[in-house]
Structures are given as C-alpha cells and as structure tokens.
C-alpha cells in the first residue's frame, strides 16, 4: 500500500531523501529564527522551498540573488517608508512593484529572480508598515534577518547533496547540434533540404539557448563558455540562412556548389569528433562576395565550437566575438508592469476603507501573486497549480491554528509541532506529481499559520485564511480569464521583426551588419520559444535574416553613383513590401535583370526571394496590413 502511494506521488529513494533534507532545512531555519526571537520567524523557512535547485551552481546563484533581491527590496521599502503618509507609501509601492515586475522580463536567469524578490520584499516591508506604522522598521529588519537565516541554512544543508551540472555533456550536445546545422547548409546547397528540418533545428537551437544559462550558473568558467554557446547558436542560424541565400534559384555554378557542400559535410564530421573543427577553406569558383557571408558564419561557428571542446585554449587576440543580442522582452515587460502596478494600486485604494490584519494578507497576496505569475511567459499554465497550492497551504494552516497552536506551551513545543507539517511539505515538494503546487502550498502554510505568534480567535483565523485565498484567487482567476496566449506572443515578436526591417529601410547609411544579425537571431529564437509544439511553426524564418542583410547590402551598394538610380527605384517599391510582398519581389527581380553589376543583381534577387519565402513567417495577413 505504501509503495503504491509513493509511486503515485512520484517519489523514489532519492526524492524521499531530498524531501527529508528540505524539511530539515526549513525546520532548522525556523528554529534558529525563533530561538533568536526574530519577529515573524516563519519567514525564515520560506526561502527553502524556492532556493533548492537541481544543480549546485543554480543553488548558489538562487541563494545569492535571493539575498541580493531581498536587500534591495528592503532598501527600497525603507525609502518608501520615509514618507509619513500611508496613502503615499502604498502608491509608491505600486510603482515599485510595477518596476520590478517589468524588470523580470528584461533580465534572464537568477537575475530576474532577484528583481522578483526585490518587488516582493518591498511589498512585505511596506504593506504591514503602512497599516501599522509603529512596527515598520522592526518588521522590515525582521524580514531581512529571516531571509539571511533561510538562505544560509538551505545552502549549508543542501550543498553537499546537490550534484554539479555536467557542462561538458551540454557543450558536446551544442557541438553536435552545430554539426547538424552545417549538414543542413550542405543539403540546402544541394537542393536536398526540407522545411521540417529547418524548423526542427531552429526549435532545438531555441531550447539550447534556454538551457544555456542554467547550465552556466554558479561558475565563472561556465559564464565564459556561455558567450561561446551564444556565438555558436548565432553562427548556426547565420550559416543556415546564408546557405538558403545561395539557393539554386540564383543559379550558382553547380560544380563549385557541390564542392562547397562537400566541404561543409567534412566540417560537420569534424564537429562530431574530437578533432579541431576549423578547416582550411578550399578555393571555389564562386564570386567571393557570394561566399563571404557563408564563410564568415562557418568560421565563427568553428571557432565557437573549438572553444567548447575539451581542453580548449583562449581565442587569439583580435578574434571577432559576435553573439546573440540580449533577450529583453520589452512589450511583455511593459504589459507586466502595467497589470501588476494596477493591481497594487487597486489594493492601495482598498486600504483606505479597511485596515485589518485580514486586509493586509489579502493585499499582500494580490501583490505577491501578481508579481509571481506576471514574471512568467504563460502564467495561465501555472495559475491552476498556484490556486491548488494556496488552497492546500491555507487549509493546513487553518488546521494548525485551530488544533495545534492553542495548546502550545513554550518554544520547544512550537518547534517540535511544526516539524510534521514541514515534513509533509518536503514530501510534496520532492514529488513529481505535486512539486509545482507544493511551492505555493508551503509558502502559504507558513504565511497563514503565523507560527510563533500568539494564538488568535476563531473569527480572526477564518478571516485571515479567507483573505489570503481571496488575494490569490483574484490574481489566478484574472490570468486564467485573460491569458497570455502563444499566438499573442508570436504576434508581438513578429511585429518587432517588422519594426526592425522598417528601421533598416528608413536608415540610408551603411548599417552594422553584426548588430542586425545579433538582433535578428534573437528574434528568431524567441519566435521558436513562443511556439508550442502543438502549433504549426511559420516557415521561412531564416529568410528574415536574409531580408535584413540584403537591405543592408542594398544600402551599401546604393552609395555608389552608378547604382543610385536602381537603388532609388528599389527603395521606393520596398516601402510597400508588407502589403504587396509578391508584387514587390517581382519588381525587384525585374530590376535585377536590368542591372549590369553582378553583385547588385544578386543582392536584388536575394532580397526578392527572401520576401517571397518570408511570407510564411508573417502570422496573418491582418497583421501585415496593420
């Protein structure tokens, strides 16, 4: 019976041991804070459930950034409390929450977690103080002390039992994926590639990009290699796009193209082995300018792959280091800041009518859970787990306060009676079935239990529990009713790509090609990251890179007097490329036939075919017409 129950929970021997360690860490953190008579000692056990991570590097970073975020949030909270008006304090808090909530989409990894903790800590410091000004500084300092105790405890208890991440395995997978993209480039030159292969590789590159930062966490060497991983990802995308730009529709020399494809296959084979990937580039019978993009991308890919190989030395001085642009999602950051700030501002208005402990918990729940869900790309997926966890935690806390708390007599009984509840929380957190919901369950149990505080009346217990449920329920229901769909994320990213291309068309000066590639590569990976596996992925994404690069080439060629007339005709027609992509492409192909300059003709043809192939990446014709 017990074995069947543990299998249902998704617990094995290792998970059971982890559950015991989590419960021990939470129990020790609470015990230390209680014995030191820190106010609201239950706050000390809260970091345990979120700081614990599957790898040692992530554990270290999570602990460090939770501490940094808490200190920053406390300082901001102190600054807000310097104003005497509780109303002004809550209004300023709403602005602070909006700022930090939006920042979670401008940072990645544990840095985003630090911003989240800063906003939450500011709320925890300001809200109780605004309602009980006489305890403001004591509450704020207690919050910082509890976080320090909890972070140190979970790090010391879990450090030796948390495995190190095997970065070498990840780097080997990165090299293998890069080899697959080189093979794809060879197949494209041989007219033997398929759109499904392109989309599969782009999806794999996007997944590797998401995995790279957690793998690098907690290691200076890991972060040095993170730069090489990003270079490898960008070079892989650029190589695939460059091969498509040299497609058979441009009628390259068949023999030279076959030799180039064979060379790429040799590079792919070397990437899959332990041998150096950088090979001498053979001489081809293709125009040098046609080869420049592909050879540059291949060179950058091989150099980045060499840096990820075992025993790699430093790059030679002066080597180009072009990597992906930073992943800053400004539209989602603005939306998150607006919604969380508005929710916090509504709570500030609510305090003018009610000022009780239950009101404090409701407002705290709205602020914390709106920030937590708002920091996620698709919060509606997590909202049901959160609501389940909050309900379980509040019910457990209500049972504790009614049945256990009134009979406690002294600190030792308090500490001992909390252990079984924390052990249940550890089991749920370590189980595969309830791990996500268990985070909110444990947090809300500690928050609602008020462990260590004087026993309260039945009415106060019920009102406090209902208030916390109300705050979480309002936020969770709001995200379920107004979800952030994958289609919306795709539309926002596609609009960003269109804005980038419009900016290229407006700027007539020679542009920074590397900057465009870094930004466009990031856009492509974000498009793939926002596309669920069940949603058909738009084709022609690689041609977005070729579209931008061809515009840059056209601008540069247009600086020459002999190319000026054709350049002006092309730019005038490109102003309407969104509404009439096919007609624009046909016009550019006609201009290419009229050009006597081979490179200008190739540039116009590449631009035309990029326009035709990119049509599949615009999500709807409605979007193009807007």
XYZ file of C-alpha atoms in Angstrom:
626
model
C 0.000 0.000 0.000
C 2.784 2.409 0.989
C 4.771 1.520 -2.143
C 1.761 2.240 -4.342
C 1.208 5.582 -2.599
C 4.846 6.647 -3.079
C 4.669 5.683 -6.759
C 1.505 7.759 -7.118
C 3.302 10.710 -5.548
C 6.245 10.179 -7.877
C 8.703 9.535 -5.050
C 11.741 7.310 -5.321
C 14.568 6.823 -2.841
C 16.459 9.907 -3.975
C 13.314 12.064 -3.873
C 12.479 10.819 -0.375
C 15.956 11.780 0.803
C 15.544 15.215 -0.785
C 12.184 15.618 0.949
C 13.816 14.908 4.309
C 16.588 17.435 3.616
C 14.103 20.129 2.584
C 12.022 19.568 5.712
C 15.170 19.612 7.871
C 16.402 22.858 6.283
C 13.031 24.575 6.750
C 12.757 23.315 10.330
C 16.280 24.450 11.221
C 15.742 27.891 9.655
C 12.535 28.417 11.609
C 14.095 27.085 14.818
C 17.110 29.381 14.561
C 14.952 32.434 13.888
C 12.544 31.523 16.710
C 15.318 30.883 19.233
C 16.881 34.223 18.283
C 13.451 35.821 18.867
C 13.317 37.247 15.356
C 9.902 38.728 14.672
C 7.758 36.625 12.295
C 10.214 33.722 12.454
C 8.166 31.732 9.936
C 9.592 33.943 7.185
C 12.947 32.189 7.688
C 11.589 28.860 6.395
C 10.178 30.352 3.193
C 13.404 30.603 1.133
C 13.964 26.861 1.491
C 11.265 25.851 -0.969
C 12.429 28.055 -3.859
C 16.192 28.286 -3.329
C 16.587 24.481 -3.594
C 17.639 23.626 -7.157
C 18.639 20.510 -9.134
C 22.274 21.623 -9.588
C 24.845 23.131 -7.265
C 25.508 26.165 -9.446
C 21.820 27.051 -9.604
C 21.520 26.579 -5.836
C 24.387 29.008 -5.262
C 23.025 31.635 -7.666
C 19.473 31.302 -6.394
C 20.658 31.800 -2.825
C 22.872 34.755 -3.728
C 20.272 36.562 -5.818
C 17.513 35.930 -3.300
C 19.674 37.633 -0.708
C 20.573 40.487 -3.082
C 16.941 40.934 -4.127
C 15.796 40.939 -0.512
C 18.360 43.558 0.491
C 17.456 45.739 -2.493
C 13.741 45.384 -1.813
C 14.256 46.203 1.853
C 16.239 49.336 0.985
C 13.548 50.456 -1.428
C 10.933 49.675 1.188
C 12.801 51.782 3.757
C 12.927 54.641 1.260
C 9.167 54.409 0.703
C 8.533 54.340 4.451
C 10.440 57.614 4.823
C 7.218 59.350 3.708
C 4.713 59.889 6.502
C 1.513 59.365 4.522
C 0.335 55.710 4.367
C -1.591 56.516 1.180
C 1.523 57.888 -0.499
C 3.515 54.894 0.725
C 1.111 52.457 -0.944
C 1.014 54.466 -4.174
C 4.818 54.489 -4.303
C 4.815 50.770 -3.557
C 2.571 50.174 -6.585
C 5.127 51.968 -8.758
C 7.966 49.934 -7.237
C 6.116 46.667 -7.833
C 5.395 47.662 -11.430
C 9.078 48.478 -11.985
C 10.450 45.240 -10.569
C 7.734 43.083 -12.152
C 8.517 44.516 -15.571
C 12.236 44.056 -14.993
C 11.775 40.285 -14.683
C 11.274 40.205 -18.468
C 14.382 42.285 -19.154
C 16.759 40.002 -17.242
C 17.438 36.287 -17.510
C 18.056 33.511 -15.024
C 18.713 34.264 -11.376
C 18.979 37.999 -12.090
C 15.281 38.022 -12.970
C 14.642 36.174 -9.701
C 16.475 38.942 -7.843
C 14.132 41.533 -9.360
C 11.136 39.402 -8.374
C 12.378 39.105 -4.794
C 13.080 42.838 -4.621
C 9.485 43.653 -5.505
C 8.082 41.047 -3.136
C 10.277 42.203 -0.272
C 9.276 45.814 -0.829
C 5.634 44.712 -0.556
C 6.305 42.696 2.602
C 8.115 45.663 4.164
C 5.706 48.424 3.173
C 2.231 46.877 3.430
C 2.305 45.844 7.121
C 4.113 49.072 7.993
C 1.574 51.231 6.164
C -1.193 49.597 8.179
C 0.806 49.508 11.451
C 3.325 52.386 11.256
C 4.599 51.813 14.774
C 6.164 48.462 13.755
C 7.573 49.493 10.396
C 11.317 49.309 10.964
C 11.139 46.217 13.157
C 9.120 44.341 10.524
C 11.482 45.337 7.731
C 14.604 44.304 9.625
C 12.992 41.030 10.678
C 12.265 40.245 7.024
C 15.923 40.711 6.072
C 17.142 38.683 9.053
C 14.797 35.810 8.254
C 15.889 35.740 4.606
C 19.549 35.647 5.623
C 18.886 32.774 8.036
C 16.855 30.832 5.479
C 19.325 31.279 2.618
C 22.340 30.262 4.700
C 20.504 27.264 6.130
C 19.271 25.849 2.833
C 22.704 26.351 1.245
C 24.540 24.579 4.076
C 22.058 21.694 4.319
C 21.694 21.012 0.582
C 25.106 21.987 -0.796
C 26.873 18.621 -0.456
C 23.829 16.667 -1.667
C 23.182 18.794 -4.753
C 25.076 17.452 -7.804
C 27.274 19.527 -10.046
C 25.964 20.036 -13.554
C 27.838 18.168 -16.306
C 28.679 21.126 -18.520
C 30.922 19.043 -20.762
C 27.917 16.966 -21.814
C 25.970 20.119 -22.652
C 28.859 21.534 -24.698
C 29.139 18.254 -26.585
C 25.421 18.411 -27.419
C 25.920 22.002 -28.590
C 28.688 20.883 -30.951
C 26.504 18.050 -32.244
C 23.651 20.466 -32.921
C 26.040 22.827 -34.701
C 27.153 19.900 -36.861
C 23.509 19.252 -37.747
C 23.116 22.862 -38.894
C 26.265 22.551 -41.045
C 24.781 19.420 -42.604
C 21.567 21.350 -43.241
C 23.568 24.061 -45.016
C 25.206 21.417 -47.210
C 21.820 19.884 -48.020
C 20.410 23.319 -48.841
C 23.214 23.998 -51.311
C 22.454 20.616 -52.874
C 18.705 21.436 -53.025
C 18.074 18.488 -50.692
C 16.753 20.219 -47.532
C 13.195 20.235 -46.169
C 11.271 22.954 -44.266
C 10.561 20.451 -41.489
C 14.312 20.023 -40.923
C 14.795 23.785 -40.767
C 12.063 24.172 -38.138
C 13.324 21.210 -36.105
C 16.835 22.657 -35.970
C 15.591 26.140 -35.079
C 13.471 24.676 -32.279
C 16.482 22.742 -30.978
C 18.635 25.900 -31.092
C 15.953 27.783 -29.139
C 15.787 25.038 -26.496
C 19.556 25.020 -26.165
C 19.521 28.801 -25.732
C 17.030 28.418 -22.859
C 19.161 25.703 -21.266
C 22.498 27.507 -21.606
C 22.158 29.955 -18.714
C 21.060 27.410 -16.058
C 23.947 25.163 -17.138
C 26.387 28.068 -16.727
C 25.073 29.138 -13.313
C 27.453 29.390 -10.406
C 30.675 29.110 -12.436
C 32.950 31.797 -13.865
C 34.165 29.293 -16.438
C 30.564 28.435 -17.240
C 29.742 32.080 -17.937
C 32.819 32.461 -20.132
C 31.595 29.489 -22.139
C 28.063 30.908 -22.174
C 29.368 33.574 -24.533
C 30.768 30.874 -26.798
C 27.469 28.976 -26.720
C 25.622 32.119 -27.812
C 28.191 32.670 -30.563
C 27.688 29.085 -31.685
C 23.902 29.448 -31.766
C 24.035 32.693 -33.750
C 26.632 31.350 -36.181
C 24.488 28.240 -36.726
C 21.446 30.364 -37.587
C 23.505 32.611 -39.874
C 25.062 29.640 -41.660
C 21.644 28.116 -42.364
C 20.366 31.460 -43.647
C 23.465 32.076 -45.785
C 23.087 28.665 -47.418
C 19.486 29.459 -48.271
C 20.585 32.799 -49.734
C 22.856 30.823 -52.093
C 19.943 28.661 -53.212
C 19.675 27.093 -56.619
C 17.270 29.831 -57.724
C 20.266 32.143 -58.011
C 21.816 29.622 -60.455
C 25.265 29.232 -58.900
C 27.911 27.130 -60.592
C 26.836 23.506 -59.977
C 30.357 22.059 -59.700
C 31.543 24.780 -57.319
C 28.398 24.421 -55.216
C 28.908 20.658 -54.944
C 32.491 21.212 -53.792
C 31.308 23.700 -51.168
C 28.607 21.298 -49.934
C 31.225 18.541 -49.654
C 33.447 20.883 -47.645
C 30.573 21.624 -45.257
C 29.974 17.911 -44.750
C 33.635 17.483 -43.800
C 33.304 20.291 -41.248
C 30.193 18.646 -39.794
C 32.054 15.344 -39.437
C 34.912 17.077 -37.597
C 32.459 18.808 -35.277
C 31.042 15.414 -34.287
C 34.527 14.158 -33.420
C 37.170 15.405 -31.006
C 39.285 16.817 -33.827
C 39.605 20.582 -34.395
C 36.658 21.860 -36.406
C 38.460 24.701 -38.211
C 39.484 23.501 -41.656
C 41.284 25.381 -44.426
C 38.667 26.752 -46.801
C 39.143 25.438 -50.330
C 39.101 27.697 -53.346
C 35.741 27.734 -55.143
C 34.657 29.065 -58.489
C 32.025 31.236 -56.877
C 32.169 35.037 -56.595
C 33.946 35.977 -53.315
C 31.127 38.288 -52.234
C 28.645 35.419 -52.622
C 30.799 33.276 -50.343
C 31.610 35.956 -47.770
C 28.524 35.506 -45.596
C 28.660 31.727 -45.566
C 32.387 31.532 -44.926
C 32.221 34.126 -42.160
C 29.366 32.256 -40.437
C 31.208 28.942 -40.818
C 34.422 30.434 -39.425
C 32.597 31.866 -36.397
C 30.780 28.578 -35.824
C 34.000 26.577 -35.908
C 35.805 28.968 -33.576
C 32.957 28.894 -31.063
C 32.775 25.085 -31.291
C 36.527 24.843 -30.728
C 36.170 26.886 -27.540
C 33.586 24.401 -26.259
C 35.798 21.386 -26.964
C 37.675 19.734 -24.042
C 41.000 21.443 -23.288
C 40.312 24.490 -25.466
C 42.667 27.418 -25.044
C 41.896 31.149 -25.250
C 40.953 32.701 -28.577
C 43.678 34.602 -30.438
C 43.762 38.335 -29.847
C 41.526 40.334 -32.140
C 39.203 37.434 -32.932
C 35.663 38.557 -33.683
C 33.150 37.680 -30.999
C 29.624 38.156 -32.329
C 26.917 36.712 -30.101
C 23.140 36.884 -29.766
C 21.576 40.123 -28.614
C 20.356 40.235 -25.010
C 16.942 38.652 -24.514
C 14.917 41.661 -23.352
C 11.195 41.360 -23.979
C 10.106 44.996 -23.741
C 6.453 44.520 -24.821
C 5.885 41.827 -22.199
C 7.785 43.862 -19.599
C 5.509 46.846 -20.209
C 2.381 44.712 -20.033
C 3.523 43.042 -16.799
C 4.422 46.365 -15.205
C 1.027 47.780 -16.123
C -1.042 44.877 -14.784
C 0.892 44.352 -11.550
C 1.098 48.080 -10.867
C -2.640 48.477 -11.438
C -3.404 45.565 -9.100
C -1.189 47.040 -6.382
C -2.763 50.479 -6.866
C -6.250 48.991 -6.510
C -5.126 47.388 -3.268
C -3.860 50.751 -2.051
C -7.328 52.181 -2.592
C -8.824 49.254 -0.677
C -6.792 50.043 2.424
C -8.475 53.415 2.696
C -11.743 51.644 3.503
C -10.402 48.682 5.522
C -7.379 48.430 7.789
C -7.219 44.998 9.413
C -4.821 42.048 9.521
C -7.048 40.199 7.054
C -6.865 43.161 4.664
C -3.089 43.080 4.979
C -2.954 39.410 3.942
C -5.332 39.963 1.009
C -3.306 42.899 -0.303
C -0.056 41.016 0.251
C -1.478 38.053 -1.662
C -2.516 40.227 -4.609
C 0.870 41.939 -4.820
C 2.974 38.790 -4.416
C 0.970 36.504 -6.684
C 0.536 39.132 -9.401
C 4.305 39.568 -9.489
C 4.929 35.823 -9.412
C 2.540 34.976 -12.238
C 3.365 38.153 -14.130
C 7.031 37.123 -14.316
C 6.077 34.031 -16.350
C 5.714 33.929 -20.120
C 2.431 31.966 -19.900
C 1.092 32.392 -16.343
C -2.240 30.748 -17.114
C -0.435 27.390 -17.181
C 0.869 27.850 -13.637
C -2.254 29.528 -12.207
C -4.202 26.264 -11.540
C -1.190 24.798 -9.694
C -0.835 28.009 -7.716
C -4.506 28.048 -6.727
C -4.326 24.391 -5.675
C -1.183 25.054 -3.648
C -2.616 28.152 -1.960
C -5.784 26.256 -1.022
C -3.808 23.342 0.417
C -1.469 25.649 2.330
C -4.278 27.749 3.792
C -6.266 24.649 4.830
C -3.181 23.203 6.509
C -2.504 26.493 8.280
C -6.136 26.748 9.431
C -5.944 23.237 10.886
C -2.669 24.123 12.617
C -4.057 27.311 14.147
C -7.294 25.713 15.350
C -5.984 22.338 16.546
C -2.311 22.771 17.432
C -1.483 26.389 18.168
C -3.857 26.923 21.151
C -2.229 24.034 23.062
C 1.395 25.083 22.685
C 3.285 25.875 25.852
C 6.770 27.137 25.205
C 9.305 27.403 22.402
C 10.265 23.711 22.358
C 6.699 22.571 21.712
C 6.321 25.173 18.978
C 9.432 23.922 17.205
C 8.561 20.229 17.557
C 4.934 20.510 16.463
C 5.886 22.367 13.271
C 8.174 19.549 12.101
C 5.423 17.138 10.847
C 3.855 19.891 8.728
C 7.229 20.751 7.203
C 7.919 17.079 6.536
C 4.660 16.812 4.575
C 5.672 19.952 2.699
C 9.060 18.432 1.895
C 7.450 15.251 0.561
C 5.095 17.216 -1.679
C 7.922 19.462 -2.917
C 10.075 16.451 -3.809
C 7.265 14.546 -5.527
C 6.970 14.706 -9.292
C 3.182 14.975 -9.140
C 2.839 17.942 -6.741
C 6.237 19.676 -6.916
C 4.920 22.866 -8.568
C 1.850 23.300 -6.380
C 3.898 22.435 -3.275
C 5.915 25.665 -3.523
C 2.799 27.803 -3.054
C 1.357 25.345 -0.524
C 4.426 25.580 1.715
C 4.703 29.332 1.361
C 1.034 29.926 2.170
C 1.089 27.475 5.055
C 3.938 29.395 6.687
C 2.388 32.772 5.924
C -1.096 31.848 7.138
C -0.011 29.724 10.099
C 1.591 32.702 11.855
C 3.781 30.121 13.623
C 5.341 31.630 16.719
C 2.717 34.348 17.024
C 0.133 34.400 19.849
C -2.985 32.262 19.372
C -5.819 34.101 17.628
C -9.596 33.855 17.867
C -11.559 31.634 15.517
C -13.016 34.603 13.665
C -9.606 36.127 13.099
C -8.197 32.819 11.832
C -11.030 32.320 9.366
C -10.964 35.903 8.125
C -7.181 35.807 7.609
C -7.376 32.496 5.739
C -10.222 33.757 3.567
C -8.328 36.972 2.832
C -5.241 35.130 1.589
C -7.395 32.835 -0.540
C -9.210 35.861 -1.928
C -5.990 37.634 -2.904
C -4.567 34.559 -4.662
C -7.922 33.702 -6.222
C -8.380 37.147 -7.737
C -4.943 37.103 -9.318
C -5.117 33.497 -10.522
C -8.601 33.928 -11.952
C -7.549 37.117 -13.715
C -4.713 35.361 -15.530
C -6.987 32.458 -16.438
C -9.646 34.780 -17.861
C -7.117 36.950 -19.728
C -4.319 34.533 -20.673
C -1.077 35.342 -22.432
C -1.529 33.093 -25.434
C 1.296 31.799 -27.569
C -0.340 33.431 -30.589
C -0.175 36.833 -28.919
C 3.485 36.316 -28.073
C 4.142 35.344 -31.678
C 2.321 38.425 -32.950
C 4.309 40.721 -30.650
C 7.617 39.193 -31.736
C 6.659 39.310 -35.407
C 5.734 42.975 -35.069
C 9.150 43.570 -33.531
C 10.782 41.908 -36.550
C 8.725 44.090 -38.886
C 9.771 47.201 -36.937
C 13.412 46.136 -37.280
C 13.048 45.768 -41.049
C 11.229 49.082 -41.374
C 14.075 50.713 -39.432
C 16.572 49.201 -41.886
C 14.609 50.633 -44.804
C 14.470 54.110 -43.257
C 18.197 54.304 -42.484
C 20.031 55.001 -45.723
C 23.528 54.931 -44.184
C 25.629 51.742 -44.218
C 24.479 49.767 -41.177
C 26.179 47.491 -38.662
C 25.625 44.019 -40.120
C 26.745 42.246 -36.954
C 24.265 44.170 -34.842
C 21.427 43.238 -37.184
C 22.425 39.559 -37.147
C 22.628 39.505 -33.350
C 19.191 41.090 -33.022
C 17.527 39.081 -35.799
C 18.967 35.829 -34.436
C 17.446 36.621 -31.048
C 14.080 37.375 -32.677
C 14.090 34.021 -34.489
C 14.888 32.097 -31.298
C 12.166 33.965 -29.415
C 9.652 33.147 -32.142
C 10.545 29.469 -31.762
C 10.443 29.639 -27.952
C 6.939 31.125 -28.024
C 5.632 28.486 -30.419
C 4.146 25.447 -28.622
C 4.895 22.028 -30.065
C 1.215 21.647 -30.966
C 1.153 24.880 -33.007
C 2.313 24.806 -36.652
C 5.501 26.837 -36.855
C 5.648 29.512 -39.573
C 8.068 28.661 -42.352
C 10.627 30.974 -43.889
C 12.066 32.274 -40.623
C 15.646 32.097 -41.872
C 14.724 34.337 -44.761
C 14.025 37.106 -42.245
C 17.788 37.273 -41.696
C 18.420 37.304 -45.428
C 15.819 40.016 -45.895
C 17.577 42.322 -43.437
C 21.063 41.545 -44.721
C 20.011 42.150 -48.316
C 18.592 45.555 -47.347
C 21.919 46.413 -45.687
C 23.789 45.291 -48.830
C 21.442 47.354 -50.998
C 22.063 50.456 -48.863
C 25.806 49.986 -49.215
C 25.642 49.473 -52.967
C 23.345 52.484 -53.269
C 26.155 54.744 -52.054
C 27.900 54.252 -55.423
C 26.781 56.756 -58.096
C 26.426 54.119 -60.837
C 23.921 52.144 -58.686
C 21.930 55.109 -57.467
C 19.015 55.003 -59.985
C 18.251 51.289 -59.442
C 18.728 51.706 -55.698
C 16.179 54.519 -55.544
C 13.643 52.534 -57.560
C 14.086 49.509 -55.300
C 13.748 51.523 -52.094
C 10.626 53.274 -53.346
C 8.967 49.938 -54.069
C 10.138 48.360 -50.782
C 8.146 50.963 -48.857
C 5.072 48.827 -49.621
C 6.688 45.413 -49.076
C 4.305 44.424 -46.241
C 1.088 44.891 -48.233
C 2.345 43.539 -51.531
C 5.313 41.226 -50.877
C 4.874 39.190 -54.075
C 4.471 42.215 -56.356
C 7.458 43.864 -54.687
C 9.553 40.728 -55.192
C 8.653 40.529 -58.878
C 9.597 44.187 -59.347
C 12.984 43.573 -57.678
C 13.631 40.573 -59.930
C 12.875 42.788 -62.935
C 15.382 45.373 -61.648
C 17.960 42.621 -61.178
C 17.669 41.711 -64.852
C 18.274 45.342 -65.844
C 21.407 45.637 -63.703
C 24.786 45.175 -65.356
C 26.547 44.805 -61.996
C 26.631 41.162 -60.903
C 26.714 41.852 -57.161
C 23.835 44.337 -57.338
C 21.840 41.811 -59.372
C 22.497 39.045 -56.816
C 21.547 41.377 -53.961
C 18.231 42.282 -55.591
C 17.477 38.624 -56.349
C 18.311 37.552 -52.791
C 16.086 40.315 -51.448
C 13.232 39.272 -53.751
C 13.406 35.597 -52.822
C 13.698 36.500 -49.132
C 10.475 38.489 -49.441
C 8.695 35.571 -51.101
C 9.920 32.989 -48.591
C 9.297 35.231 -45.578
C 5.569 35.421 -46.282
C 5.066 32.186 -44.342
C 6.556 33.750 -41.246
C 4.009 36.606 -41.074
C 1.359 35.135 -38.797
C -1.691 36.549 -40.559
C -2.435 38.810 -43.457
C -4.321 41.018 -40.999
C -1.054 41.683 -39.208
C 0.700 42.609 -42.458
C -1.981 45.112 -43.343
C -1.808 46.915 -39.986
